[in-house]
Coordinates of C-alpha atoms and ligand atoms in Angstrom, one line a residue:
X1 CA 71.6 56.1 34.7
X2 CA 68.7 54.2 33.9
X3 CA 65.3 55.2 33.6
X4 CA 64.1 52.6 36.2
X5 CA 66.5 54.9 38.1
X6 CA 65.7 58.1 36.8
X7 CA 62.2 57.4 37.5
X8 CA 63.3 56.1 41.4
X9 CA 65.4 60.4 41.5
X10 CA 62.1 61.9 40.1
X11 CA 59.5 59.7 42.9
X12 CA 62.1 60.8 45.6
X13 CA 63.1 64.3 45.0
X14 CA 60.4 66.1 42.9
X15 CA 57.6 64.2 44.6
X16 CA 54.6 66.8 43.2
X17 CA 55.1 65.0 40.1
X18 CA 54.5 62.1 41.0
X19 CA 50.8 60.5 42.0
X20 CA 50.7 58.5 44.6
X21 CA 49.4 54.8 44.6
X22 CA 45.9 55.1 47.4
X23 CA 45.2 58.2 45.0
X24 CA 44.4 57.1 42.4
X25 CA 43.9 53.0 42.0
X26 CA 47.6 53.6 39.5
X27 CA 50.4 53.2 40.6
X28 CA 53.5 55.0 39.9
X29 CA 56.8 52.7 40.0
X30 CA 59.1 53.8 42.8
X31 CA 61.5 51.0 42.8
X32 CA 63.9 50.4 40.0
X33 CA 63.2 46.6 38.1
X34 CA 64.9 43.5 37.6
X35 CA 68.1 44.4 35.6
X36 CA 66.7 41.8 33.0
X37 CA 63.0 43.3 32.8
X38 CA 65.8 46.7 32.9
X39 CA 67.6 45.3 29.6
X40 CA 64.4 44.0 28.0
X41 CA 62.5 47.6 28.3
X42 CA 66.1 49.2 26.6
X43 CA 66.9 46.5 24.3
X44 CA 63.7 48.7 21.2
X45 CA 66.3 48.6 18.2
X46 CA 64.7 48.3 14.4
X47 CA 64.2 45.5 12.9
X48 CA 63.4 43.7 9.8
X49 CA 59.7 43.3 9.8
X50 CA 58.4 39.9 10.3
X51 CA 55.4 40.0 7.6
X52 CA 56.1 43.0 5.7
X53 CA 52.7 44.7 4.2
X54 CA 53.0 43.5 0.3
X55 CA 51.3 47.1 -0.6
X56 CA 53.4 48.9 1.8
X57 CA 56.6 48.0 0.1
X58 CA 55.1 48.1 -3.4
X59 CA 54.0 51.4 -3.0
X60 CA 57.4 52.8 -1.0
X61 CA 59.7 50.8 -4.2
X62 CA 57.0 52.7 -6.8
X63 CA 57.2 55.9 -5.1
X64 CA 61.1 56.0 -5.0
X65 CA 60.5 57.0 -1.4
X66 CA 63.0 54.3 0.2
X67 CA 63.9 54.9 3.5
X68 CA 66.9 53.5 5.7
X69 CA 64.5 54.0 8.5
X70 CA 61.2 51.8 8.2
X71 CA 61.2 50.8 4.7
X72 CA 60.4 46.9 4.9
X73 CA 61.4 48.1 9.3
X74 CA 59.2 47.9 12.5
X75 CA 60.6 50.1 15.5
X76 CA 60.2 48.2 18.5
X77 CA 59.8 50.8 21.1
X78 CA 60.3 49.5 24.6
X79 CA 59.8 52.4 26.6
X80 CA 57.3 55.0 25.5
X81 CA 56.4 58.6 27.0
X82 CA 52.9 59.3 26.1
X83 CA 51.9 62.7 26.8
X84 CA 48.2 64.0 27.1
X85 CA 47.8 60.6 28.2
X86 CA 45.1 61.0 31.0
X87 CA 42.5 63.4 28.3
X88 CA 40.5 60.9 25.9
X89 CA 42.7 60.1 22.5
X90 CA 45.7 59.8 24.7
X91 CA 44.4 58.1 26.8
X92 CA 42.5 56.1 24.2
X93 CA 45.9 55.1 23.0
X94 CA 47.0 54.3 26.9
X95 CA 44.4 51.3 26.8
X96 CA 44.9 50.3 23.0
X97 CA 49.0 49.7 24.2
X98 CA 48.9 48.4 27.4
X99 CA 45.8 45.9 25.6
X100 CA 47.6 44.8 22.4
X101 CA 51.8 45.3 23.6
X102 CA 52.2 44.4 27.2
X103 CA 55.7 44.3 26.6
X104 CA 55.8 47.7 26.2
X105 CA 56.2 50.3 29.3
X106 CA 54.6 53.5 29.2
X107 CA 55.0 56.3 31.2
X108 CA 52.1 58.9 30.4
X109 CA 52.8 62.6 31.8
X110 CA 49.7 64.7 31.8
X111 CA 49.5 68.1 33.7
X112 CA 45.9 66.8 34.9
X113 CA 43.8 70.0 33.6
X114 CA 40.0 69.6 33.2
X115 CA 40.4 67.8 30.4
X116 CA 42.9 65.7 31.7
X117 CA 42.0 62.4 34.0
X118 CA 43.3 59.9 35.7
X119 CA 40.5 58.2 36.2
X120 CA 41.2 57.4 32.3
X121 CA 44.1 55.2 33.0
X122 CA 43.1 53.7 36.1
X123 CA 42.9 50.1 36.2
X124 CA 46.0 49.1 34.0
X125 CA 49.1 47.4 34.9
X126 CA 51.4 49.5 37.6
X127 CA 54.0 47.7 36.2
X128 CA 53.2 49.0 32.8
X129 CA 51.8 52.1 33.0
X130 CA 53.5 55.1 35.7
X131 CA 51.8 58.8 35.3
X132 CA 53.8 61.6 36.0
X133 CA 52.0 64.8 36.6
X134 CA 53.5 67.9 35.2
X135 CA 54.1 70.5 32.4
X136 CA 55.0 69.5 29.0
X137 CA 56.7 73.5 29.4
X138 CA 58.4 72.3 32.4
X139 CA 62.0 71.8 30.9
X140 CA 63.7 70.2 34.5
X141 CA 61.0 68.2 34.2
X142 CA 61.8 67.1 30.8
X143 CA 65.1 66.6 31.4
X144 CA 64.2 64.2 34.5
X145 CA 61.9 62.1 32.7
X146 CA 62.9 61.7 29.1
X147 CA 66.0 60.7 29.2
X148 CA 65.6 56.3 28.6
X149 CA 62.4 56.2 26.5
X150 CA 62.6 55.0 22.6
X151 CA 59.8 57.4 21.8
X152 CA 57.9 60.3 22.8
X153 CA 54.2 60.1 21.2
X154 CA 52.9 63.7 21.9
X155 CA 48.7 64.2 22.1
X156 CA 49.0 66.5 25.2
X157 CA 47.1 69.8 23.8
X158 CA 44.3 72.2 24.7
X159 CA 42.3 70.9 21.9
X160 CA 38.6 72.2 22.5
X161 CA 37.8 74.5 19.5
X162 CA 35.4 76.8 22.0
X163 CA 37.9 77.5 24.6
X164 CA 40.5 78.3 22.2
X165 CA 37.8 81.8 20.8
X166 CA 37.3 82.2 24.5
X167 CA 40.6 82.8 25.9
X168 CA 43.8 81.3 23.1
X169 CA 46.7 81.9 25.4
X170 CA 46.4 78.2 26.6
X171 CA 46.4 77.0 23.4
X172 CA 49.5 78.9 22.4
X173 CA 51.3 78.1 25.6
X174 CA 51.1 74.5 25.4
X175 CA 50.1 73.5 21.9
X176 CA 53.0 75.8 20.3
X177 CA 56.0 76.4 23.4
X178 CA 54.8 72.7 25.2
X179 CA 56.1 71.2 21.4
X180 CA 59.5 72.7 21.0
X181 CA 59.9 72.0 25.0
X182 CA 59.3 68.2 24.0
X183 CA 61.4 68.7 20.1
X184 CA 64.4 69.7 22.3
X185 CA 63.9 67.2 24.6
X186 CA 63.9 64.4 21.8
X187 CA 66.6 66.1 20.1
X188 CA 68.9 66.1 22.9
X189 CA 68.6 62.9 23.6
X190 CA 67.8 61.3 20.1
X191 CA 64.5 60.3 20.9
X192 CA 61.8 58.9 18.2
X193 CA 59.1 61.3 18.2
X194 CA 55.3 61.4 17.0
X195 CA 53.2 64.4 16.8
X196 CA 49.8 63.8 17.1
X197 CA 47.6 66.5 15.3
X198 CA 44.0 67.3 13.7
X199 CA 42.9 67.7 9.9
X200 CA 41.9 71.0 10.9
X201 CA 45.0 72.5 10.0
X202 CA 43.9 72.4 6.2
X203 CA 40.9 74.5 7.3
X204 CA 37.6 73.8 5.5
X205 CA 35.8 72.6 2.6
X206 CA 32.4 73.8 1.4
X207 CA 29.3 71.2 2.0
X208 CA 29.4 70.8 -2.1
X209 CA 32.3 70.1 -2.5
X210 CA 33.4 66.8 -3.4
X211 CA 37.6 67.1 -2.7
X212 CA 38.7 65.6 0.7
X213 CA 41.8 66.6 2.3
X214 CA 45.3 65.0 2.3
X215 CA 48.7 65.5 2.8
X216 CA 49.3 67.4 0.0
X217 CA 46.4 70.3 1.3
X218 CA 48.2 73.7 2.3
X219 CA 47.2 74.8 5.5
X220 CA 44.8 77.1 5.8
X221 CA 43.5 77.2 9.9
X222 CA 40.6 79.0 11.1
X223 CA 40.6 78.8 14.9
X224 CA 43.6 79.8 17.7
X225 CA 43.5 76.3 18.3
X226 CA 43.5 74.9 14.8
X227 CA 46.5 77.7 14.4
X228 CA 48.3 76.1 17.2
X229 CA 48.2 73.2 15.9
X230 CA 49.3 73.6 12.5
X231 CA 52.4 75.9 13.8
X232 CA 53.2 72.6 16.4
X233 CA 53.1 70.5 13.2
X234 CA 55.5 73.6 11.3
X235 CA 57.5 73.0 14.5
X236 CA 58.1 69.3 14.0
X237 CA 58.7 69.2 10.3
X238 CA 61.7 72.1 11.3
X239 CA 63.1 69.9 13.8
X240 CA 63.1 66.7 11.3
X241 CA 65.0 68.9 8.8
X242 CA 67.2 70.7 10.3
X243 CA 68.3 68.5 13.5
X244 CA 67.0 64.9 12.2
X245 CA 65.0 64.9 14.1
X246 CA 63.1 60.8 14.1
X247 CA 59.5 62.3 13.6
X248 CA 56.5 61.8 11.8
X249 CA 53.3 63.2 11.8
X250 CA 49.7 62.0 11.9
X251 CA 46.2 64.9 11.3
X252 CA 43.3 62.7 12.1
X253 CA 39.3 64.1 12.1
X254 CA 37.1 64.1 15.1
X255 CA 37.0 61.0 17.4
X256 CA 34.5 59.4 19.5
X257 CA 34.7 56.5 21.5
X258 CA 34.7 56.0 25.7
X259 CA 36.2 58.6 28.1
X260 CA 35.3 61.9 26.0
X261 CA 35.2 65.0 28.2
X262 CA 31.4 66.0 27.7
X263 CA 32.6 69.9 26.2
X264 CA 32.2 67.7 23.0
X265 CA 29.5 67.4 20.6
X266 CA 29.1 64.0 20.9
X267 CA 29.0 63.3 24.5
X268 CA 27.4 67.0 25.8
X269 CA 24.3 66.0 23.4
X270 CA 24.6 62.3 25.2
X271 CA 25.0 63.7 28.7
X272 CA 22.3 66.3 28.6
X273 CA 19.8 63.9 27.6
X274 CA 20.7 61.6 30.4
X275 CA 19.8 64.9 32.1
X276 CA 16.8 65.6 31.1
X277 CA 18.2 68.9 29.6
X278 CA 17.8 69.9 25.7
X279 CA 20.7 69.4 23.1
X280 CA 22.2 72.3 21.4
X281 CA 23.1 72.1 17.9
X282 CA 25.3 75.8 16.8
X283 CA 24.4 77.0 13.8
X284 CA 22.7 75.6 10.8
X285 CA 23.6 72.3 12.2
X286 CA 24.5 71.9 8.3
X287 CA 28.6 71.0 9.1
X288 CA 29.9 68.4 8.3
X289 CA 32.0 66.4 10.8
X290 CA 33.8 63.1 9.4
X291 CA 33.5 60.7 12.8
X292 CA 35.8 57.9 13.0
X293 CA 36.6 55.5 16.7
X294 CA 39.2 56.5 19.0
X295 CA 40.2 52.5 18.5
X296 CA 40.8 53.0 14.8
X297 CA 43.1 55.9 16.0
X298 CA 45.0 54.5 18.5
X299 CA 45.8 51.4 15.5
X300 CA 47.2 53.9 13.0
X301 CA 49.4 55.8 15.4
X302 CA 51.2 52.6 16.6
X303 CA 51.1 51.7 13.1
X304 CA 52.8 54.7 12.0
X305 CA 55.1 55.0 15.1
X306 CA 56.4 51.7 14.8
X307 CA 56.5 51.2 10.8
X308 CA 55.7 54.8 9.3
X309 CA 58.7 56.8 7.3
X310 CA 60.4 58.8 9.4
X311 CA 59.7 63.0 8.3
X312 CA 56.7 62.0 6.9
X313 CA 53.4 63.0 7.6
X314 CA 49.9 60.2 7.7
X315 CA 45.6 61.4 7.4
X316 CA 43.7 59.1 9.1
X317 CA 40.2 59.0 8.6
X318 CA 37.7 56.5 8.3
X319 CA 35.0 57.9 5.5
X320 CA 32.6 58.8 8.3
X321 CA 31.6 62.0 7.2
X322 CA 28.3 62.9 8.6
X323 CA 26.2 66.5 9.7
X324 CA 26.0 67.4 12.7
X325 CA 22.4 67.4 12.4
X326 CA 22.1 63.6 11.3
X327 CA 24.4 62.5 14.4
X328 CA 22.5 64.0 16.4
X329 CA 19.2 63.2 15.4
X330 CA 20.8 59.5 15.2
X331 CA 21.8 60.4 19.2
X332 CA 17.7 61.4 20.1
X333 CA 16.5 58.3 17.8
X334 CA 18.7 55.7 20.2
X335 CA 17.8 57.5 23.4
X336 CA 14.2 57.3 22.7
X337 CA 13.6 60.9 22.3
X338 CA 11.9 62.5 19.3
X339 CA 14.3 63.6 16.4
X340 CA 13.2 67.3 17.1
X341 CA 13.8 67.4 20.7
X342 CA 17.0 70.1 20.8
X343 CA 17.9 73.6 20.7
X344 CA 19.4 75.8 17.6
X345 CA 21.9 77.8 19.5
X346 CA 24.4 80.9 18.4
X347 CA 27.0 79.7 16.2
X348 CA 30.6 79.0 17.0
X349 CA 32.2 82.6 15.2
X350 CA 34.2 80.9 11.9
X351 CA 33.4 78.2 11.9
X352 CA 35.1 75.4 9.7
X353 CA 31.8 74.2 7.9
X354 CA 32.8 70.8 6.4
X355 CA 36.1 68.4 7.4
X356 CA 37.1 65.5 5.3
X357 CA 39.9 63.0 5.1
X358 CA 41.1 60.9 2.2
X359 CA 43.3 58.5 4.2
X360 CA 44.3 56.5 1.1
X361 CA 48.6 57.1 1.8
X362 CA 48.0 55.2 5.6
X363 CA 45.6 52.8 3.8
X364 CA 48.4 52.0 1.0
X365 CA 51.2 52.4 3.4
X366 CA 51.1 50.6 6.3
X367 CA 47.8 48.5 5.8
X368 CA 45.6 50.0 8.1
X369 CA 41.6 50.2 7.1
X370 CA 39.0 51.2 9.9
X371 CA 37.6 48.5 12.3
X372 CA 34.8 50.4 13.2
X373 CA 32.2 50.6 10.1
X374 CA 29.3 51.1 12.2
X375 CA 28.9 54.5 13.1
X376 CA 25.2 54.2 14.8
X377 CA 26.9 50.8 16.5
X378 CA 29.5 52.8 17.7
X379 CA 27.2 55.7 18.9
X380 CA 25.0 52.9 21.4
X381 CA 28.2 51.4 22.8
X382 CA 29.1 55.4 24.1
X383 CA 25.5 56.1 25.3
X384 CA 25.9 52.9 27.3
X385 CA 29.5 53.7 28.0
X386 CA 28.3 57.5 29.7
X387 CA 24.5 55.7 30.1
X388 CA 27.6 53.5 32.9
X389 CA 30.0 56.2 33.5
X390 CA 27.8 58.9 35.2
X391 CA 29.7 58.8 38.5
X392 CA 32.7 59.5 35.8
X393 CA 31.2 62.6 34.1
X394 CA 28.5 64.0 36.0
X395 CA 31.3 66.4 37.9
X396 CA 32.1 68.4 35.0
X397 CA 28.9 68.5 33.6
X398 CA 27.7 71.7 35.5
X399 CA 30.5 73.9 34.8
X400 CA 30.7 73.1 31.2
X401 CA 27.3 73.8 30.6
X402 CA 27.7 77.1 33.3
X403 CA 30.6 78.1 30.2
X404 CA 28.3 77.4 27.6
X405 CA 25.7 79.0 29.0
X406 CA 27.5 82.3 29.3
X407 CA 28.7 82.0 25.8
X408 CA 25.2 81.7 24.6
X409 CA 25.2 78.3 23.9
Ligands
T46_1 C1 29.6 70.9 21.5 C2 29.0 71.6 20.2 C3 29.4 71.0 19.2 N1 29.1 71.5 17.9 C4 29.3 71.3 16.5 C5 30.7 72.0 16.5 C6 30.9 71.2 15.5 O1 30.7 71.4 14.1 C7 30.4 70.1 15.7 C8 31.7 68.9 16.6 O2 32.5 70.2 17.7 P1 33.3 69.7 18.6 O3 33.7 70.8 19.8 O4 32.9 68.6 19.0 O5 34.6 69.2 17.8 P2 35.3 70.2 16.8 O6 35.3 71.5 16.7 O7 35.3 69.6 15.4 O8 36.7 70.3 17.3 C9 37.1 68.3 17.7 O9 37.7 67.3 16.2 C10 39.1 68.2 15.8 C11 39.3 67.0 14.7 C12 39.5 68.4 16.5 O10 40.6 68.5 16.1 C13 39.7 69.1 18.0 O11 40.4 69.3 19.4 C14 38.1 68.6 18.5 O12 37.4 69.6 19.5 O13 29.6 70.1 16.7 C15 27.1 71.8 18.4 O14 26.8 72.1 17.2 N2 26.6 72.0 19.0 C16 27.8 71.5 20.3 O15 26.9 72.0 21.5

């Protein structure tokens, strides 16, 4: 049965998993498309790379890392399944692919938890993007929707450290069990898999340590969230080695950009200031995060999905280290506030001190480099975005702040 027929059947037999067009401007395609379009979509295969990156080829030869799947070749998926495509990073990836690869059809699978919002992918061409509402732990659902896809790009995760400290359970279920369910579906249907992960699996670095994380840094996660992501990374590697699954992993640093939930550091402070409330800084504020614009993350993920070597891990980072207090002062300045107009609050238990990524492998092998290198300019754009999208964030703001208040933060 082809992908279009499967979609049609899912729409008919499982309306609970399908978003209806009128609800959200995104149309779920329920009719089989033309035969020609169907053939083009299912025609994904490995092709010789027309313009191989010389640095990449050189590096692979030097390291003797010849890999029949990817060396000098490119994987051209026509149908991708993006889990968590209504969350912040996932939705930005869906938008990136829709904009830059219009021939690629995207099925978004999202449970629409508090952090997933269908508005994040609204306005994309209905012929290119479908949304299936469902849980990655739902084996029967995966059985219906995975076949026919060339690749799964797995963003779906519980992602907020503070929530994992308050209640670890959903993190283990979604991040560990959910990843295992997807790996099993990918294995059964021989689907290429890319796993989105975090630099937090490596633990933290001292503030005065010149070292940065590399792909060889030992795992040392601190929080229930990062431990669950570390577990999921290990599962992916086990499926590659044991079952020969065609999979890659990327571990990225802190993302910023549009559509980020107001629970996270940058949007929380921006939206608090917009509401006339004072930003909240944890602990000493000296903790360092390595910021990357979410669009640069998306470009890196696409590069790894299409040109990365199977079985490999790539770290993604844009040399954006900055202390929390420096970021907060920058936000306050950009929003016309005094630099000390914030409150110090209770620190996060086990708070990681510093993250820092060395993305040399990604740069050398795949020729990736960040395009958003002006952090202050990027922050200004993000501030403008939140100013223009109050309707998008306001409904979540009060409940989020109530949660923080209860934690003394
Ligand atoms: C919400 C908040 C946070 N903070 C501090 C705590 C952190 O040192 C820093 C960033 O916090 P946030 O919760 O936004 O992000 P991280 O805990 O670094 O984790 C994030 O980046 C990694 C890579 C992921 O993998 C996570 O999924 C993602 O949530 O600001 C404050 O000082 N005040 C606040 O109000």
